[in-house]
XYZ file of C-alpha atoms in Angstrom:
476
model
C -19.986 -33.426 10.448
C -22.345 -32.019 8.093
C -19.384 -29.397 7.363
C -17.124 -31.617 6.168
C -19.263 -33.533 4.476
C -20.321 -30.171 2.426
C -16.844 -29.503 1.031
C -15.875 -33.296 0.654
C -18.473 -33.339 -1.932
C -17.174 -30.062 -3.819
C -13.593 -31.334 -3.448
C -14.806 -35.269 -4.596
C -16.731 -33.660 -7.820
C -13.512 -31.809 -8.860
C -11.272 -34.715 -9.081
C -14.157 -37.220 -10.686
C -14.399 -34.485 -12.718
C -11.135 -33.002 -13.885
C -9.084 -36.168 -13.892
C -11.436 -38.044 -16.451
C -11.347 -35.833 -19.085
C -9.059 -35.330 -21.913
C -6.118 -32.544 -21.816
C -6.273 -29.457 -22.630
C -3.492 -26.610 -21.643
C -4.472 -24.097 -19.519
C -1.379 -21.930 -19.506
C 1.339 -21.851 -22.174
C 3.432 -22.705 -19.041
C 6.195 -20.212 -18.172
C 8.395 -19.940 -21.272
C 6.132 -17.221 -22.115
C 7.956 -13.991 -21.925
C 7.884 -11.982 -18.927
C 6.436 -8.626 -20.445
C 9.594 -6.759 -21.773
C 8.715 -4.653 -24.856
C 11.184 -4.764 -27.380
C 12.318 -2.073 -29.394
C 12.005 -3.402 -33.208
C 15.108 -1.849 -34.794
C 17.314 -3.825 -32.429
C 15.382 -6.408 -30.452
C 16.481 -5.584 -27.276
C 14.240 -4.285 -24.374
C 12.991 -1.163 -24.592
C 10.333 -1.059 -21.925
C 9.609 -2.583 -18.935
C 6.344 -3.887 -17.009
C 5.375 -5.873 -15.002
C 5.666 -9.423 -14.236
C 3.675 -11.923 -12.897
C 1.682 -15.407 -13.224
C -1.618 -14.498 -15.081
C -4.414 -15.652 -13.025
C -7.376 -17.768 -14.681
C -10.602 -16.170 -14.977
C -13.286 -18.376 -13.798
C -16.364 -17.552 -15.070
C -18.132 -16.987 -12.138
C -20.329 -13.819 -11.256
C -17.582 -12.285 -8.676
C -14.877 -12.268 -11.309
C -17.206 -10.598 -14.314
C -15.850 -7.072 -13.071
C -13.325 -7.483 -10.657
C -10.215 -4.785 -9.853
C -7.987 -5.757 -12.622
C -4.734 -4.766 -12.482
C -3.481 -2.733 -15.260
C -1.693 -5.092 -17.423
C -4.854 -7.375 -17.646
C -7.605 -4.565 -18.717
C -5.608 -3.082 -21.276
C -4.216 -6.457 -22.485
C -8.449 -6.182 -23.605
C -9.239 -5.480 -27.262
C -12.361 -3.259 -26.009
C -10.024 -0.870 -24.670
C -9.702 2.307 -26.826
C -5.761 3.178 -27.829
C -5.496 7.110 -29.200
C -3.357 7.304 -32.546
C -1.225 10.020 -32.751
C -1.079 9.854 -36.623
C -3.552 12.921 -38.468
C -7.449 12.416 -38.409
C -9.559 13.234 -41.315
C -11.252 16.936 -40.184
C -14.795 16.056 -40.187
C -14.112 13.686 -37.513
C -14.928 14.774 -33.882
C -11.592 15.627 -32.062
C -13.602 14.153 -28.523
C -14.271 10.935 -30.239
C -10.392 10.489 -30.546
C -9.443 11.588 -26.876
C -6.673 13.522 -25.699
C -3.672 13.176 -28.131
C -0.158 13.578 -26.993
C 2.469 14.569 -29.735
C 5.143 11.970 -29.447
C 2.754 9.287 -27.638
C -0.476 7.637 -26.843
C -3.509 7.592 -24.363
C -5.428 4.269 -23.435
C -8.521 4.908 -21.851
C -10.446 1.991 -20.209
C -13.593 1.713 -17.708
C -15.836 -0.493 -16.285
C -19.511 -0.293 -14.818
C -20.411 -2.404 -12.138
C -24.862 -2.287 -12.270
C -27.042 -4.766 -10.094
C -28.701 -5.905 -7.494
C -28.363 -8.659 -4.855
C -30.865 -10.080 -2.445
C -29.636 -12.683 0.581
C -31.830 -14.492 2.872
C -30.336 -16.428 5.724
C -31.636 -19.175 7.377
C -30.342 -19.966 11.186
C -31.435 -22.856 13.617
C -32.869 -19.804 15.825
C -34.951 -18.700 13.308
C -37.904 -20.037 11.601
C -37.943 -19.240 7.769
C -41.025 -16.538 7.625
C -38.582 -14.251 9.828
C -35.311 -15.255 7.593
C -37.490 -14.413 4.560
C -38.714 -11.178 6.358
C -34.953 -10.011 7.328
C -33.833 -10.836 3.509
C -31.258 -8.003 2.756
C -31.263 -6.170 -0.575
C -28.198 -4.424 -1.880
C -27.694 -2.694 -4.616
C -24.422 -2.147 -6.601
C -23.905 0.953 -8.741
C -19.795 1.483 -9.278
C -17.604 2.636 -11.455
C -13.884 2.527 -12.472
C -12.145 4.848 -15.000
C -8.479 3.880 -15.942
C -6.412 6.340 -17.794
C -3.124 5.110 -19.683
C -1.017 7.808 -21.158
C 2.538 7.655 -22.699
C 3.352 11.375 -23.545
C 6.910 10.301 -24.575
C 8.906 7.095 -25.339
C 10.328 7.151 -21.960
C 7.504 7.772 -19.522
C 4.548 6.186 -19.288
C 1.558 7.556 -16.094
C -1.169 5.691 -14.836
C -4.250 6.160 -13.340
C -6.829 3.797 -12.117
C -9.623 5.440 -9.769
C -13.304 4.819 -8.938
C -16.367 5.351 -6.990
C -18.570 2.587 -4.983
C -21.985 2.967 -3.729
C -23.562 4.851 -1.935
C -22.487 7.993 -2.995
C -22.540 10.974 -0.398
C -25.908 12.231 -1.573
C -27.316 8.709 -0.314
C -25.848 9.888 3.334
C -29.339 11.341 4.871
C -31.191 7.576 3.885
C -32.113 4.932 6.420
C -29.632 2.773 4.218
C -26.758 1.238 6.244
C -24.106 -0.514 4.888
C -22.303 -2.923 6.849
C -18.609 -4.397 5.722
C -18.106 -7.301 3.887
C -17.099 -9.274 6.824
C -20.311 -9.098 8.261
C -22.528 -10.241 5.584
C -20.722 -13.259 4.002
C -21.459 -13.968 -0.010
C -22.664 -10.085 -0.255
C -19.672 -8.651 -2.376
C -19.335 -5.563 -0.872
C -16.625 -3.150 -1.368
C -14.015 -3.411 1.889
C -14.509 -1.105 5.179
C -17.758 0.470 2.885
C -19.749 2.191 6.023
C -22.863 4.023 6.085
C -24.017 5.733 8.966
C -27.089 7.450 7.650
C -29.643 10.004 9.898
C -27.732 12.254 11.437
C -25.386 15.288 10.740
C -22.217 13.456 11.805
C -21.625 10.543 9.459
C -18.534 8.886 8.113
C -18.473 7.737 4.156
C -14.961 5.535 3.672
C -13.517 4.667 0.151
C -16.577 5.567 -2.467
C -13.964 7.500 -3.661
C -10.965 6.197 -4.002
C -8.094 5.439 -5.752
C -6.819 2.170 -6.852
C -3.385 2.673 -8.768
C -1.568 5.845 -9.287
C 1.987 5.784 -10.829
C 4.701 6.609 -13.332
C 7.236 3.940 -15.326
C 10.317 5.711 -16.678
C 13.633 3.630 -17.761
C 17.186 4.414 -17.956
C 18.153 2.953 -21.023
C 17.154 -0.381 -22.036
C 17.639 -2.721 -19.090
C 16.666 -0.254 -15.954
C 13.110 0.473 -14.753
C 11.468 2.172 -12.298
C 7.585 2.290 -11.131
C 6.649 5.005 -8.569
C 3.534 5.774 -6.738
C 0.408 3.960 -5.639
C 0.656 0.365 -7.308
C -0.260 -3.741 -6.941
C 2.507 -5.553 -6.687
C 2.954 -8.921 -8.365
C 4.745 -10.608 -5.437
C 3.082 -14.160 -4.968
C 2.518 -16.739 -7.202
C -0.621 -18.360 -5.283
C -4.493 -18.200 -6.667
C -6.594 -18.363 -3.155
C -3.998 -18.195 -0.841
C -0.611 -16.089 -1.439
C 2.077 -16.356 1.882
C 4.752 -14.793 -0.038
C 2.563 -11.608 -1.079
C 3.933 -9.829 1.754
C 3.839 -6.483 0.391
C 0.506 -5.585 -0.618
C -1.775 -4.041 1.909
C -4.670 -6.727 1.581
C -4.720 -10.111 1.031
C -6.021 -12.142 -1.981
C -9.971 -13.103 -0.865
C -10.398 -16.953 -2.245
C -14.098 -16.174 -2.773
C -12.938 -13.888 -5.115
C -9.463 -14.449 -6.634
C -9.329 -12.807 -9.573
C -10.010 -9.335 -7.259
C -7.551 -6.913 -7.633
C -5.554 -6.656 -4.185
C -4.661 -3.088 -2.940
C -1.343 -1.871 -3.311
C 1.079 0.443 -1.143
C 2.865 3.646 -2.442
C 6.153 2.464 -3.533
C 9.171 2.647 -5.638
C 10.126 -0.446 -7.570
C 13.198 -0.662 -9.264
C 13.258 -3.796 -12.224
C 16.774 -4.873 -13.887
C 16.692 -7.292 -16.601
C 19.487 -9.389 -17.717
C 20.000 -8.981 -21.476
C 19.155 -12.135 -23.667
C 17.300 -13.653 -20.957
C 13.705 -13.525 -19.322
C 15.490 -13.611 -16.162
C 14.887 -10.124 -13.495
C 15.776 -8.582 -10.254
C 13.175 -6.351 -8.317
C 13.459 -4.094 -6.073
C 10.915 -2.174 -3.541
C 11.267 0.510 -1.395
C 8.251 1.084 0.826
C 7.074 4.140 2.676
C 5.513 3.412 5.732
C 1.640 3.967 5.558
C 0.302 4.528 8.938
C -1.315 7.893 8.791
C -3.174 7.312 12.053
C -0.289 6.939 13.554
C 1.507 10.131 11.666
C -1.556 12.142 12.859
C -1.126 11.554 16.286
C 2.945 12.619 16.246
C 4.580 9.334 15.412
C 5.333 9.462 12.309
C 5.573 7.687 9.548
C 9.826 7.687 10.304
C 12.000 6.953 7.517
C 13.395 4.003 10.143
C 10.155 2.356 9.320
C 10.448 2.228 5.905
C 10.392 -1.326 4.207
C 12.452 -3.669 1.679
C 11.820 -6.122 -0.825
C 14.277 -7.437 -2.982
C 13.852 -10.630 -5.509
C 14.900 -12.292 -8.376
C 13.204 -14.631 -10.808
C 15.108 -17.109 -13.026
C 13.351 -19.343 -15.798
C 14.448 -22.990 -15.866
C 12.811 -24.753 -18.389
C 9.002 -24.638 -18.014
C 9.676 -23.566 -14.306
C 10.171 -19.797 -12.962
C 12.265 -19.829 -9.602
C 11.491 -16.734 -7.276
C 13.844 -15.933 -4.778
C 13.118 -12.926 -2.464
C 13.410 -11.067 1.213
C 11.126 -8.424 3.037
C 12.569 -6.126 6.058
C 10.897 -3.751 7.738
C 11.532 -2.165 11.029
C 10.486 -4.353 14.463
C 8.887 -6.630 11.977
C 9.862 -10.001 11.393
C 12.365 -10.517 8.278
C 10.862 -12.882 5.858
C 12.692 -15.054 3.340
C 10.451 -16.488 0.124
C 10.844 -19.142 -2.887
C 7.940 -19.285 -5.387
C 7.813 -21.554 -8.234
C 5.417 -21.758 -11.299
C 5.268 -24.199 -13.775
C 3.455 -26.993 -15.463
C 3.860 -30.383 -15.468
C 2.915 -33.101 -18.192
C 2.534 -30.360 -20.252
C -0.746 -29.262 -19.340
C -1.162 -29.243 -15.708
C -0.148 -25.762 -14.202
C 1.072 -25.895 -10.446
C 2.637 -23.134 -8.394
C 3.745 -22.959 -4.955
C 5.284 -20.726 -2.388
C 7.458 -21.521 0.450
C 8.091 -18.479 3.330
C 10.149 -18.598 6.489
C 9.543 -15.399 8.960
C 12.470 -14.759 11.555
C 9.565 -14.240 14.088
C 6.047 -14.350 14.836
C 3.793 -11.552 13.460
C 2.960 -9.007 15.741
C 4.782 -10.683 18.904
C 7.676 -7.641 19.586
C 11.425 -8.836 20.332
C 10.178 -12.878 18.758
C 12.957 -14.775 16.927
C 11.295 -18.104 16.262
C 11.368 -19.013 12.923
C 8.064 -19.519 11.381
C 6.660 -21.413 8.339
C 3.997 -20.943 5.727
C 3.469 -22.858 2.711
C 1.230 -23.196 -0.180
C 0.763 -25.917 -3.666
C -1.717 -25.389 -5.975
C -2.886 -26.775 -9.066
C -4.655 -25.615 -12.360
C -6.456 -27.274 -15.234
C -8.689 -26.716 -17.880
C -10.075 -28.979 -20.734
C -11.349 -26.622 -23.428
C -14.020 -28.617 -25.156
C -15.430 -30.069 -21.830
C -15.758 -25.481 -21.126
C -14.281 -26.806 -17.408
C -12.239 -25.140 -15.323
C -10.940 -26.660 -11.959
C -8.625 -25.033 -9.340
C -7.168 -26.670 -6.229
C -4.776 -25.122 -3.625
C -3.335 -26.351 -0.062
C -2.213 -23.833 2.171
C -0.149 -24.222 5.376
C -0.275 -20.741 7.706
C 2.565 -21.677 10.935
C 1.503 -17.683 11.739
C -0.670 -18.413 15.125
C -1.715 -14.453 15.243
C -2.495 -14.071 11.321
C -4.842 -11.612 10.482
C -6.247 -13.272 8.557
C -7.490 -15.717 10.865
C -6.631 -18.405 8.958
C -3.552 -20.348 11.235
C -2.945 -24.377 10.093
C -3.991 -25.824 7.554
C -6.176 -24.569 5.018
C -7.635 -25.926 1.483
C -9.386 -24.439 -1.293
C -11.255 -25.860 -4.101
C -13.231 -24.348 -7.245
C -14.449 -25.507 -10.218
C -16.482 -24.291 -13.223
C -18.118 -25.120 -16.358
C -18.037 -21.734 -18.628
C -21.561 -23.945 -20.622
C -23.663 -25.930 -18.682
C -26.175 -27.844 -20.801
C -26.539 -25.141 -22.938
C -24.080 -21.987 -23.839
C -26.355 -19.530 -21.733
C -26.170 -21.360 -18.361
C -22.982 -21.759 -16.783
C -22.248 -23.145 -12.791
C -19.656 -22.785 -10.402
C -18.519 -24.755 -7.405
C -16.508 -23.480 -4.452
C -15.309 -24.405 -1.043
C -12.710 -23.060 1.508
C -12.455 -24.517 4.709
C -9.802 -24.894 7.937
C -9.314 -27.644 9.226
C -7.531 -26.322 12.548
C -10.453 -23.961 13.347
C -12.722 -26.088 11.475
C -14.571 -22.703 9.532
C -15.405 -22.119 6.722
C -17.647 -21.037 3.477
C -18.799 -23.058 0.136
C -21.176 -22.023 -2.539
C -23.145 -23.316 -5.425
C -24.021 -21.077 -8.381
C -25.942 -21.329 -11.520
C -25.246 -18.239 -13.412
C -28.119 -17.622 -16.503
C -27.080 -15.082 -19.239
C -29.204 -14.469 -22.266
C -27.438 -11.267 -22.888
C -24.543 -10.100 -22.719
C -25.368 -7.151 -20.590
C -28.260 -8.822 -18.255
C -27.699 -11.990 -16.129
C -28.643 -13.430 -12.792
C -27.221 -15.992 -10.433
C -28.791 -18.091 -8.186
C -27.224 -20.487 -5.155
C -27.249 -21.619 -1.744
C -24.202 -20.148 0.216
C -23.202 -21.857 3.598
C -21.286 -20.871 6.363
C -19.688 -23.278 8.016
C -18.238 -22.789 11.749
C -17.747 -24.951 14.899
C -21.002 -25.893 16.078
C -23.471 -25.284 12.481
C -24.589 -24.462 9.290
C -25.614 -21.287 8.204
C -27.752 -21.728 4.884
C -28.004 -18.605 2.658
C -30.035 -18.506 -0.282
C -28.262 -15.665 -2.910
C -29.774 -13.603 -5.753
C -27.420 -11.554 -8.047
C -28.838 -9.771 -10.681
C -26.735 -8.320 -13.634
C -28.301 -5.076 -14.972
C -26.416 -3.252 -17.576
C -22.768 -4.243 -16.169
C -19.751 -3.579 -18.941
C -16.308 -2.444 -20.104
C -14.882 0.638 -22.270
């Protein structure tokens, strides 16, 4: 009971909230173009990128330095662009980067510097031994993205980075466990540590996050190949139709980057229009399964096809997935706003089969609706989004129904202190996690956020009280 009463109150203060205020647009709704560049001696398109619903940025501590994706950190003003036109010789060649002759090099990074302390509190526990068990972990990654166009038709990407602990932290006592097992902690994914011994296994500090090149065959023809995030779904916490991707969007965190497969996309526009038909071919990924004589057979490779049409203020997404002894899935997404202000988005997917159930033909359902507002001189933010999984063996543990709820205030009282409100919950397995945070930041470059976290499952309450500190965190 005390569950539901938790996010009924989070959910309650959004609406009492939000729906008092007065209007303010959050998104210029979807007449906004869809990313073409277009070549200013003829206005037609020149180059292509990607497209997809920009997602709000709540002001929260998780989304400070998230994973962008590429369009989104270099559509940033602190990101450095190379000029290819002559520099004055007194000037430092290494202050103006790598020039290319007949192009440009965009060079972006971001440091990720703190520390967070988390103290549990469980009915099996008095609060001396939770405050004696309180876990301190400390964040020290970086992320280096590297944007160059060496000629008018070619552009290569590189986004790569390194989490800690690094591999001279491998002899400590320090452990790392993954996310999963320490709720609220913000660890990176499948981050292990086994520490003490000669024998220990170190997974993604290094890694890579997008690797790719865009080349175009003249002016209405793209193609994107290599490592990349595809822009599939339209949902903020909960995305059906992102079928595609190799992980799914966390709703703690849903401004994260998601991680991408290797893949060759193929974009067609239709000239004089914003409307576009994609196309993904997918090598299959499983290396374990390679390693051990399996594989990966070009019978297993996967399909995506889709097409987006704009309608008014509404873009239409119409698309299919195949992939061998999988089960074909068939997805509408549509983005929009209503009243003018009000920006909703929903998905709609139908799988010929359940997921991971061999030789099954029974048509499943998922379906999502979500809403997004903002009133500008209130500096509040609310998200809501309802999400329907008919997939009994999800991964994601998430099967029925599901609702998610956030909202923010960017100032709160005064223009150093901001707060945010969140709760997730499933109402089927009845689990799930809610947070209060107060987030102080004098400086640009120090903060610290404090809040209760709680854990909700069947039978109780987990309390957790969270510490984030901020130290030196920034972009290049």
């Amino acid at each position: 009971m005390k569950k539901l009463i938790l996010f009924t109150i989070i959910s309650l203060t959004i609406f009492t909230q939000g729906f008092s205020q007065s209007d303010d647009q959050l998104f210029g709704g979807s007449s906004s173009d869809l990313g073409f560049n277009t070549n200013p001696k003829n206005g037609r398109v020149k180059a292509l990128s990607e497209a997809c619903l920009d997602r709000t940025y709540f002001d929260t501590e998780f989304s400070d330095f998230s994973d962008f994706s590429d369009d989104s950190l270099f559509g940033d003003d602190s990101i450095i662009e190379v000029d290819t036109t002559p520099t004055d010789a007194k000037s430092s060649d290494l202050s103006k980067g790598i020039l290319f002759q007949t192009g440009s090099v965009k060079i972006g990074g971001a440091f990720d510097l703190g520390l967070t302390t988390l103290t549990s509190f469980q009915k099996d526990k008095d609060a001396a031994k939770s405050l004696e068990e309180t876990l301190l972990l400390p964040k020290a990654s970086a992320q280096l993205t590297i944007d160059a166009r060496p000629t008018e038709n070619l552009r290569l990407y590189l986004k790569t980075g390194i989490h800690y602990p690094y591999v001279t932290e491998s002899y400590s006592t320090l452990i790392t466990t993954p996310t999963g097992a320490a709720p609220g902690t913000g660890l990176p994914p499948n981050l292990v540590v086994n520490g003490g011994s000669n024998t220990f296994n170190i997974a993604n500090i290094f890694y890579i996050k997008e690797l790719f090149s865009d080349f175009n065959i003249g002016d209405y023809v793209g193609f994107r190949f290599g490592k990349q995030t595809v822009s599939w779904g339209v949902g903020y916490f909960y995305s059906p139709a992102d079928v595609i991707n190799l992980t799914r969007i966390n709703p703690e965190d849903p401004t994260a980057q998601v991680e991408g497969p290797l893949a060759l996309r193929t974009q067609i526009v239709f000239p004089g229009t914003q409307h576009a038909i994609w196309a993904y071919i997918i090598p299959n990924n499983d290396f374990a399964a390679a390693a051990q004589g399996a594989g990966p057979y070009l019978k297993n490779t996967a399909f995506a096809l889709k097409g987006d049409i704009l309608i008014g203020d509404f873009e239409f997404g119409l698309g299919a997935w195949y992939k061998n002894q999988n089960p074909a899935k068939f997805m509408l997404t549509t983005t929009g706003t209503i009243f003018r202000t009000y920006s909703i988005f929903s998905e709609l997917v139908l799988s010929i089969g359940k997921d991971n159930v061999p030789e099954d033909y029974t048509p499943i359902f998922q379906g999502t609706l979500g809403i997004l507002k903002s009133w500008t001189k209130q500096n509040l933010t609310i998200g809501l989004q309802y999400y329907y999984n008919g997939q009994e063996f999800s991964a994601a543990q998430n099967y029925g129904h599901n609702l998610a709820a956030l909202i923010t205030f960017s100032k709160f009282l005064f223009s150093d202190l901001s707060l945010s409100l969140f709760g997730q919950y499933n109402f089927d397995n009845n689990q799930g996690t809610a947070f209060c945070d107060l987030k102080y930041s004098p400086i640009k470059e120090f903060s610290v956020t404090a809040g209760p976290y709680f854990t909700l499952t069947k039978d109780d309450v987990i309390t957790s009280i969270k510490l984030v500190f901020n130290l030196g965190s920034g972009k290049f």
